[in-house]
PDB file of C-alpha atoms in Angstrom:
ATOM      1  CA  UNK A  28      -9.141 -26.627  18.008  1.00  0.00           C
ATOM      2  CA  UNK A  29      -9.453 -25.283  21.867  1.00  0.00           C
ATOM      3  CA  UNK A  30     -10.379 -21.733  22.517  1.00  0.00           C
ATOM      4  CA  UNK A  31      -6.977 -20.731  23.790  1.00  0.00           C
ATOM      5  CA  UNK A  32      -5.242 -22.439  20.780  1.00  0.00           C
ATOM      6  CA  UNK A  33      -7.846 -20.465  18.678  1.00  0.00           C
ATOM      7  CA  UNK A  34      -6.849 -16.517  20.605  1.00  0.00           C
ATOM      8  CA  UNK A  35      -3.170 -17.783  19.924  1.00  0.00           C
ATOM      9  CA  UNK A  36      -3.285 -18.388  16.273  1.00  0.00           C
ATOM     10  CA  UNK A  37      -5.228 -15.201  15.760  1.00  0.00           C
ATOM     11  CA  UNK A  38      -2.688 -13.286  17.888  1.00  0.00           C
ATOM     12  CA  UNK A  39      -0.315 -14.381  15.562  1.00  0.00           C
ATOM     13  CA  UNK A  40      -1.823 -13.254  12.761  1.00  0.00           C
ATOM     14  CA  UNK A  41      -2.631 -10.088  14.229  1.00  0.00           C
ATOM     15  CA  UNK A  42       1.308 -10.006  15.219  1.00  0.00           C
ATOM     16  CA  UNK A  43       2.319 -10.716  11.625  1.00  0.00           C
ATOM     17  CA  UNK A  44       0.140  -7.747  10.230  1.00  0.00           C
ATOM     18  CA  UNK A  45       0.922  -5.437  12.723  1.00  0.00           C
ATOM     19  CA  UNK A  46       5.017  -6.149  11.893  1.00  0.00           C
ATOM     20  CA  UNK A  47       4.397  -5.780   8.325  1.00  0.00           C
ATOM     21  CA  UNK A  48       2.524  -2.562   8.929  1.00  0.00           C
ATOM     22  CA  UNK A  49       5.642  -1.160  10.812  1.00  0.00           C
ATOM     23  CA  UNK A  50       7.866  -2.365   7.822  1.00  0.00           C
ATOM     24  CA  UNK A  51       9.537  -5.332   9.832  1.00  0.00           C
ATOM     25  CA  UNK A  52       8.600  -7.715   7.022  1.00  0.00           C
ATOM     26  CA  UNK A  53      11.298  -9.808   8.057  1.00  0.00           C
ATOM     27  CA  UNK A  54      10.261 -10.384  11.471  1.00  0.00           C
ATOM     28  CA  UNK A  55       6.441 -10.519  10.127  1.00  0.00           C
ATOM     29  CA  UNK A  56       7.852 -13.622   8.006  1.00  0.00           C
ATOM     30  CA  UNK A  57       9.598 -15.442  10.930  1.00  0.00           C
ATOM     31  CA  UNK A  58       5.826 -15.881  12.969  1.00  0.00           C
ATOM     32  CA  UNK A  59       4.357 -19.173  12.046  1.00  0.00           C
ATOM     33  CA  UNK A  60       1.137 -17.265  10.806  1.00  0.00           C
ATOM     34  CA  UNK A  61       3.186 -16.577   8.041  1.00  0.00           C
ATOM     35  CA  UNK A  62       3.068 -19.955   7.170  1.00  0.00           C
ATOM     36  CA  UNK A  63      -0.185 -19.074   5.715  1.00  0.00           C
ATOM     37  CA  UNK A  64      -0.631 -18.766   2.021  1.00  0.00           C
ATOM     38  CA  UNK A  65      -2.422 -15.597   1.691  1.00  0.00           C
ATOM     39  CA  UNK A  66      -0.403 -13.512   4.436  1.00  0.00           C
ATOM     40  CA  UNK A  67       3.049 -14.730   2.939  1.00  0.00           C
ATOM     41  CA  UNK A  68       1.699 -13.696  -0.091  1.00  0.00           C
ATOM     42  CA  UNK A  69       1.076 -10.211   1.079  1.00  0.00           C
ATOM     43  CA  UNK A  70       3.844  -9.741   3.565  1.00  0.00           C
ATOM     44  CA  UNK A  71       6.294 -10.196   0.531  1.00  0.00           C
ATOM     45  CA  UNK A  72       4.239  -8.251  -2.160  1.00  0.00           C
ATOM     46  CA  UNK A  73       4.284  -5.225   0.048  1.00  0.00           C
ATOM     47  CA  UNK A  74       8.263  -5.828   1.089  1.00  0.00           C
ATOM     48  CA  UNK A  75       8.862  -5.795  -2.747  1.00  0.00           C
ATOM     49  CA  UNK A  76       6.999  -2.613  -3.328  1.00  0.00           C
ATOM     50  CA  UNK A  77       9.026  -0.694  -0.710  1.00  0.00           C
ATOM     51  CA  UNK A  78      12.254  -2.408  -0.625  1.00  0.00           C
ATOM     52  CA  UNK A  79      12.284  -3.117  -4.445  1.00  0.00           C
ATOM     53  CA  UNK A  80      14.395  -6.259  -3.836  1.00  0.00           C
ATOM     54  CA  UNK A  81      14.561  -9.600  -5.055  1.00  0.00           C
ATOM     55  CA  UNK A  82      10.954 -10.438  -6.549  1.00  0.00           C
ATOM     56  CA  UNK A  83      11.542 -14.121  -6.736  1.00  0.00           C
ATOM     57  CA  UNK A  84      10.335 -15.331  -3.193  1.00  0.00           C
ATOM     58  CA  UNK A  85       7.318 -12.775  -3.665  1.00  0.00           C
ATOM     59  CA  UNK A  86       6.491 -14.430  -7.190  1.00  0.00           C
ATOM     60  CA  UNK A  87       6.549 -18.150  -5.903  1.00  0.00           C
ATOM     61  CA  UNK A  88       4.214 -16.920  -2.581  1.00  0.00           C
ATOM     62  CA  UNK A  89       1.697 -15.178  -5.107  1.00  0.00           C
ATOM     63  CA  UNK A  90       1.753 -18.097  -7.482  1.00  0.00           C
ATOM     64  CA  UNK A  91       0.994 -20.598  -4.636  1.00  0.00           C
ATOM     65  CA  UNK A  92      -1.996 -18.010  -4.023  1.00  0.00           C
ATOM     66  CA  UNK A  93      -3.166 -17.983  -7.264  1.00  0.00           C
ATOM     67  CA  UNK A  94      -3.559 -21.741  -7.088  1.00  0.00           C
ATOM     68  CA  UNK A  95      -5.450 -21.570  -3.658  1.00  0.00           C
ATOM     69  CA  UNK A  96      -7.509 -18.511  -4.205  1.00  0.00           C
ATOM     70  CA  UNK A  97      -7.543 -16.858  -7.986  1.00  0.00           C
ATOM     71  CA  UNK A  98      -9.040 -13.467  -6.873  1.00  0.00           C
ATOM     72  CA  UNK A  99      -6.679 -13.024  -3.866  1.00  0.00           C
ATOM     73  CA  UNK A 100      -3.591 -14.275  -6.025  1.00  0.00           C
ATOM     74  CA  UNK A 101      -4.519 -11.895  -8.997  1.00  0.00           C
ATOM     75  CA  UNK A 102      -4.651  -8.918  -6.740  1.00  0.00           C
ATOM     76  CA  UNK A 103      -1.457  -9.314  -5.592  1.00  0.00           C
ATOM     77  CA  UNK A 104       0.027 -10.536  -9.076  1.00  0.00           C
ATOM     78  CA  UNK A 105      -1.356  -7.054 -10.266  1.00  0.00           C
ATOM     79  CA  UNK A 106       0.543  -5.488  -7.596  1.00  0.00           C
ATOM     80  CA  UNK A 107       3.725  -7.019  -8.243  1.00  0.00           C
ATOM     81  CA  UNK A 108       3.574  -6.136 -11.916  1.00  0.00           C
ATOM     82  CA  UNK A 109       2.369  -2.707 -11.225  1.00  0.00           C
ATOM     83  CA  UNK A 110       5.657  -2.134  -9.352  1.00  0.00           C
ATOM     84  CA  UNK A 111       7.837  -3.431 -12.260  1.00  0.00           C
ATOM     85  CA  UNK A 112       6.513  -1.108 -14.104  1.00  0.00           C
ATOM     86  CA  UNK A 113       6.276   1.791 -11.814  1.00  0.00           C
ATOM     87  CA  UNK A 114      10.102   1.447 -11.281  1.00  0.00           C
ATOM     88  CA  UNK A 115      11.058  -0.094 -14.243  1.00  0.00           C
ATOM     89  CA  UNK A 116      12.062  -3.226 -12.942  1.00  0.00           C
ATOM     90  CA  UNK A 117      12.497  -5.540 -15.514  1.00  0.00           C
ATOM     91  CA  UNK A 118       8.980  -5.261 -16.555  1.00  0.00           C
ATOM     92  CA  UNK A 119       7.296  -7.638 -18.932  1.00  0.00           C
ATOM     93  CA  UNK A 120       5.413  -8.145 -21.684  1.00  0.00           C
ATOM     94  CA  UNK A 121       1.661  -7.848 -20.568  1.00  0.00           C
ATOM     95  CA  UNK A 122       2.502  -6.355 -17.386  1.00  0.00           C
ATOM     96  CA  UNK A 123      -0.241  -3.893 -17.959  1.00  0.00           C
ATOM     97  CA  UNK A 124      -2.550  -6.051 -19.086  1.00  0.00           C
ATOM     98  CA  UNK A 125      -1.950  -8.241 -15.942  1.00  0.00           C
ATOM     99  CA  UNK A 126      -2.229  -5.416 -13.791  1.00  0.00           C
ATOM    100  CA  UNK A 127      -6.076  -3.995 -14.970  1.00  0.00           C
ATOM    101  CA  UNK A 128      -6.820  -8.062 -15.103  1.00  0.00           C
ATOM    102  CA  UNK A 129      -6.011  -8.540 -11.648  1.00  0.00           C
ATOM    103  CA  UNK A 130      -7.566  -5.519 -10.319  1.00  0.00           C
ATOM    104  CA  UNK A 131     -10.848  -5.934 -12.440  1.00  0.00           C
ATOM    105  CA  UNK A 132     -11.024  -9.404 -11.205  1.00  0.00           C
ATOM    106  CA  UNK A 133     -10.520  -8.896  -7.308  1.00  0.00           C
ATOM    107  CA  UNK A 134     -13.618  -5.217  -8.090  1.00  0.00           C
ATOM    108  CA  UNK A 135     -15.904  -8.459  -8.053  1.00  0.00           C
ATOM    109  CA  UNK A 136     -14.745 -10.282  -4.675  1.00  0.00           C
ATOM    110  CA  UNK A 137     -16.294  -8.501  -1.643  1.00  0.00           C
ATOM    111  CA  UNK A 138     -13.215  -9.158   0.387  1.00  0.00           C
ATOM    112  CA  UNK A 139     -11.009  -7.017  -1.941  1.00  0.00           C
ATOM    113  CA  UNK A 140     -13.315  -4.779  -3.823  1.00  0.00           C
ATOM    114  CA  UNK A 141     -12.551  -1.431  -1.725  1.00  0.00           C
ATOM    115  CA  UNK A 142      -8.944  -1.956  -2.379  1.00  0.00           C
ATOM    116  CA  UNK A 143      -9.516  -2.938  -5.959  1.00  0.00           C
ATOM    117  CA  UNK A 144     -11.444   0.217  -6.217  1.00  0.00           C
ATOM    118  CA  UNK A 145      -8.535   1.964  -4.797  1.00  0.00           C
ATOM    119  CA  UNK A 146      -5.965   0.780  -7.073  1.00  0.00           C
ATOM    120  CA  UNK A 147      -8.552   0.802 -10.369  1.00  0.00           C
ATOM    121  CA  UNK A 148      -8.341   4.564  -9.638  1.00  0.00           C
ATOM    122  CA  UNK A 149      -4.572   4.166  -9.898  1.00  0.00           C
ATOM    123  CA  UNK A 150      -4.356   2.702 -13.208  1.00  0.00           C
ATOM    124  CA  UNK A 151      -7.209   5.009 -14.810  1.00  0.00           C
ATOM    125  CA  UNK A 152      -4.614   7.987 -13.212  1.00  0.00           C
ATOM    126  CA  UNK A 153      -1.655   6.852 -13.680  1.00  0.00           C
ATOM    127  CA  UNK A 154      -2.102   4.472 -17.111  1.00  0.00           C
ATOM    128  CA  UNK A 155      -5.299   6.128 -18.846  1.00  0.00           C
ATOM    129  CA  UNK A 156      -4.315   9.698 -17.732  1.00  0.00           C
ATOM    130  CA  UNK A 157      -8.504  10.447 -16.666  1.00  0.00           C
ATOM    131  CA  UNK A 158      -8.344  12.214 -13.392  1.00  0.00           C
ATOM    132  CA  UNK A 159     -11.770  12.647 -13.352  1.00  0.00           C
ATOM    133  CA  UNK A 160     -12.501   8.989 -13.851  1.00  0.00           C
ATOM    134  CA  UNK A 161      -9.519   7.988 -11.001  1.00  0.00           C
ATOM    135  CA  UNK A 162     -11.136  10.592  -8.701  1.00  0.00           C
ATOM    136  CA  UNK A 163     -14.673   8.520  -9.206  1.00  0.00           C
ATOM    137  CA  UNK A 164     -12.777   5.245  -8.135  1.00  0.00           C
ATOM    138  CA  UNK A 165     -10.781   7.136  -5.078  1.00  0.00           C
ATOM    139  CA  UNK A 166     -14.266   8.040  -3.947  1.00  0.00           C
ATOM    140  CA  UNK A 167     -15.491   4.808  -3.928  1.00  0.00           C
ATOM    141  CA  UNK A 168     -12.569   3.155  -2.020  1.00  0.00           C
ATOM    142  CA  UNK A 169     -13.161   6.108   0.517  1.00  0.00           C
ATOM    143  CA  UNK A 170     -16.840   4.942   0.951  1.00  0.00           C
ATOM    144  CA  UNK A 171     -15.815   1.321   1.099  1.00  0.00           C
ATOM    145  CA  UNK A 172     -12.927   2.444   3.768  1.00  0.00           C
ATOM    146  CA  UNK A 173     -15.261   4.327   5.653  1.00  0.00           C
ATOM    147  CA  UNK A 174     -18.093   1.483   5.821  1.00  0.00           C
ATOM    148  CA  UNK A 175     -15.517  -0.838   6.461  1.00  0.00           C
ATOM    149  CA  UNK A 176     -13.613   1.377   9.137  1.00  0.00           C
ATOM    150  CA  UNK A 177     -10.458   0.426   7.020  1.00  0.00           C
ATOM    151  CA  UNK A 178      -8.297   3.430   8.074  1.00  0.00           C
ATOM    152  CA  UNK A 179      -5.314   2.265   6.298  1.00  0.00           C
ATOM    153  CA  UNK A 180      -7.382   2.419   2.891  1.00  0.00           C
ATOM    154  CA  UNK A 181      -9.410   5.570   4.114  1.00  0.00           C
ATOM    155  CA  UNK A 182      -5.372   6.716   4.441  1.00  0.00           C
ATOM    156  CA  UNK A 183      -4.712   5.938   0.780  1.00  0.00           C
ATOM    157  CA  UNK A 184      -8.246   7.195  -1.133  1.00  0.00           C
ATOM    158  CA  UNK A 185      -7.912  10.553   0.670  1.00  0.00           C
ATOM    159  CA  UNK A 186      -3.894  10.952  -0.293  1.00  0.00           C
ATOM    160  CA  UNK A 187      -4.390  10.569  -4.116  1.00  0.00           C
ATOM    161  CA  UNK A 188      -8.486  12.548  -3.544  1.00  0.00           C
ATOM    162  CA  UNK A 189      -6.328  15.391  -2.280  1.00  0.00           C
ATOM    163  CA  UNK A 190      -3.033  15.159  -4.724  1.00  0.00           C
ATOM    164  CA  UNK A 191      -5.895  15.315  -7.439  1.00  0.00           C
ATOM    165  CA  UNK A 192      -7.488  18.227  -5.297  1.00  0.00           C
ATOM    166  CA  UNK A 193      -4.328  20.506  -5.386  1.00  0.00           C
ATOM    167  CA  UNK A 194      -3.401  19.694  -9.217  1.00  0.00           C
ATOM    168  CA  UNK A 195      -7.049  21.223 -10.163  1.00  0.00           C
ATOM    169  CA  UNK A 196      -6.134  24.385  -7.730  1.00  0.00           C
ATOM    170  CA  UNK A 197      -8.394  23.288  -4.760  1.00  0.00           C
ATOM    171  CA  UNK A 198      -6.316  23.837  -1.846  1.00  0.00           C
ATOM    172  CA  UNK A 199      -8.429  21.956   0.459  1.00  0.00           C
ATOM    173  CA  UNK A 200      -6.334  18.831  -1.081  1.00  0.00           C
ATOM    174  CA  UNK A 201      -3.721  19.890   1.586  1.00  0.00           C
ATOM    175  CA  UNK A 202      -5.950  18.955   4.393  1.00  0.00           C
ATOM    176  CA  UNK A 203      -6.449  15.842   2.748  1.00  0.00           C
ATOM    177  CA  UNK A 204      -2.812  15.243   2.772  1.00  0.00           C
ATOM    178  CA  UNK A 205      -2.696  16.277   6.420  1.00  0.00           C
ATOM    179  CA  UNK A 206      -5.277  13.579   7.330  1.00  0.00           C
ATOM    180  CA  UNK A 207      -3.733  11.151   5.651  1.00  0.00           C
ATOM    181  CA  UNK A 208      -0.509  11.470   7.218  1.00  0.00           C
ATOM    182  CA  UNK A 209      -2.176  11.580  10.970  1.00  0.00           C
ATOM    183  CA  UNK A 210      -4.509   8.110   9.941  1.00  0.00           C
ATOM    184  CA  UNK A 211      -1.017   6.426   8.715  1.00  0.00           C
ATOM    185  CA  UNK A 212       0.806   7.822  11.622  1.00  0.00           C
ATOM    186  CA  UNK A 213      -2.029   6.561  14.116  1.00  0.00           C
ATOM    187  CA  UNK A 214      -1.850   3.017  12.407  1.00  0.00           C
ATOM    188  CA  UNK A 215       1.634   2.690  13.245  1.00  0.00           C
ATOM    189  CA  UNK A 216       2.080   2.219   9.457  1.00  0.00           C
ATOM    190  CA  UNK A 217       5.738   3.429   9.456  1.00  0.00           C
ATOM    191  CA  UNK A 218       6.563   3.331   5.575  1.00  0.00           C
ATOM    192  CA  UNK A 219       3.185   4.591   4.431  1.00  0.00           C
ATOM    193  CA  UNK A 220       3.532   7.353   6.992  1.00  0.00           C
ATOM    194  CA  UNK A 221       7.014   8.357   6.160  1.00  0.00           C
ATOM    195  CA  UNK A 222       5.707   8.588   2.513  1.00  0.00           C
ATOM    196  CA  UNK A 223       2.751  10.215   3.492  1.00  0.00           C
ATOM    197  CA  UNK A 224       5.187  12.988   5.302  1.00  0.00           C
ATOM    198  CA  UNK A 225       7.231  13.374   2.257  1.00  0.00           C
ATOM    199  CA  UNK A 226       4.323  14.219   0.248  1.00  0.00           C
ATOM    200  CA  UNK A 227       2.551  16.288   2.622  1.00  0.00           C
ATOM    201  CA  UNK A 228       5.923  18.158   2.677  1.00  0.00           C
ATOM    202  CA  UNK A 229       6.349  18.822  -0.706  1.00  0.00           C
ATOM    203  CA  UNK A 230       3.016  20.692  -0.667  1.00  0.00           C
ATOM    204  CA  UNK A 231       3.668  22.716   2.048  1.00  0.00           C
ATOM    205  CA  UNK A 232       5.965  26.262   2.061  1.00  0.00           C
ATOM    206  CA  UNK A 233       9.278  25.945   2.963  1.00  0.00           C
ATOM    207  CA  UNK A 234       9.959  26.408   6.494  1.00  0.00           C
ATOM    208  CA  UNK A 235      10.376  24.200   9.633  1.00  0.00           C
ATOM    209  CA  UNK A 236       7.272  21.743   9.449  1.00  0.00           C
ATOM    210  CA  UNK A 237       8.163  20.973   5.737  1.00  0.00           C
ATOM    211  CA  UNK A 238      12.004  20.445   6.801  1.00  0.00           C
ATOM    212  CA  UNK A 239      10.999  18.495  10.015  1.00  0.00           C
ATOM    213  CA  UNK A 240       8.607  16.326   8.006  1.00  0.00           C
ATOM    214  CA  UNK A 241      11.174  15.368   5.464  1.00  0.00           C
ATOM    215  CA  UNK A 242      13.947  14.586   7.994  1.00  0.00           C
ATOM    216  CA  UNK A 243      11.493  11.916   9.793  1.00  0.00           C
ATOM    217  CA  UNK A 244      10.791  10.581   6.758  1.00  0.00           C
ATOM    218  CA  UNK A 245      14.287  10.252   5.265  1.00  0.00           C
ATOM    219  CA  UNK A 246      15.332   8.806   8.848  1.00  0.00           C
ATOM    220  CA  UNK A 247      12.353   6.161   8.572  1.00  0.00           C
ATOM    221  CA  UNK A 248      13.486   5.025   5.012  1.00  0.00           C
ATOM    222  CA  UNK A 249      16.968   4.936   5.488  1.00  0.00           C
ATOM    223  CA  UNK A 250      15.739   2.608   8.874  1.00  0.00           C
ATOM    224  CA  UNK A 251      13.575   0.186   7.107  1.00  0.00           C
ATOM    225  CA  UNK A 252      15.144   0.228   4.057  1.00  0.00           C
ATOM    226  CA  UNK A 253      12.595   1.947   2.010  1.00  0.00           C
ATOM    227  CA  UNK A 254      14.816   2.001  -1.234  1.00  0.00           C
ATOM    228  CA  UNK A 255      12.652   4.527  -3.705  1.00  0.00           C
ATOM    229  CA  UNK A 256      11.453   6.589  -1.071  1.00  0.00           C
ATOM    230  CA  UNK A 257      15.390   7.058   0.460  1.00  0.00           C
ATOM    231  CA  UNK A 258      16.648   7.851  -2.874  1.00  0.00           C
ATOM    232  CA  UNK A 259      13.528  10.349  -3.743  1.00  0.00           C
ATOM    233  CA  UNK A 260      14.699  12.273  -0.277  1.00  0.00           C
TER     234      UNK A 260
END
């Protein structure tokens, strides 16, 4: 492979990832880079979570990734199962076990450990009802995000740490929600920014700022077809 060809391949991968982050999943899938098993599975898993569309294509892509890379494939398989459970989309027997097993396996893979810590926090908070243990996992994810300069993971970790802080009566959690919103906006992560805007707005006193955040979140949700967010707004 020539240097130019290698640059084009890397650029195509970056372009597909940027489109996915912007909520343009279908455009991302049209790029040659999205033929790679791992990237295709990631894009389709992400699209399913936000749009709650037909999961068949995502499930096929994730199954193919499981054949090539069991830890990475299992991580996305756990995300699909979690989405089914969260939104009541025909959850399957054993889905909770799949969620736990997939994220537990990913925690032992250095490529996925930071995100696996975040998802372990989700499982601990939502399934086990153990906020203090969840906080420890979110803090671990935050440490990993700062170390790896993964701003998207940082935004997820502090959003959930902020929510737990507010639930415990600590008003500083609002600062975390604000920072999460700003990080996502800076990254061009439009679905995540819209969700963060709605979450932040819900904790603000009624007024122009909260109204504007909700308006922008609703506009983005409708434009990108973010099913659950649009319905919630």
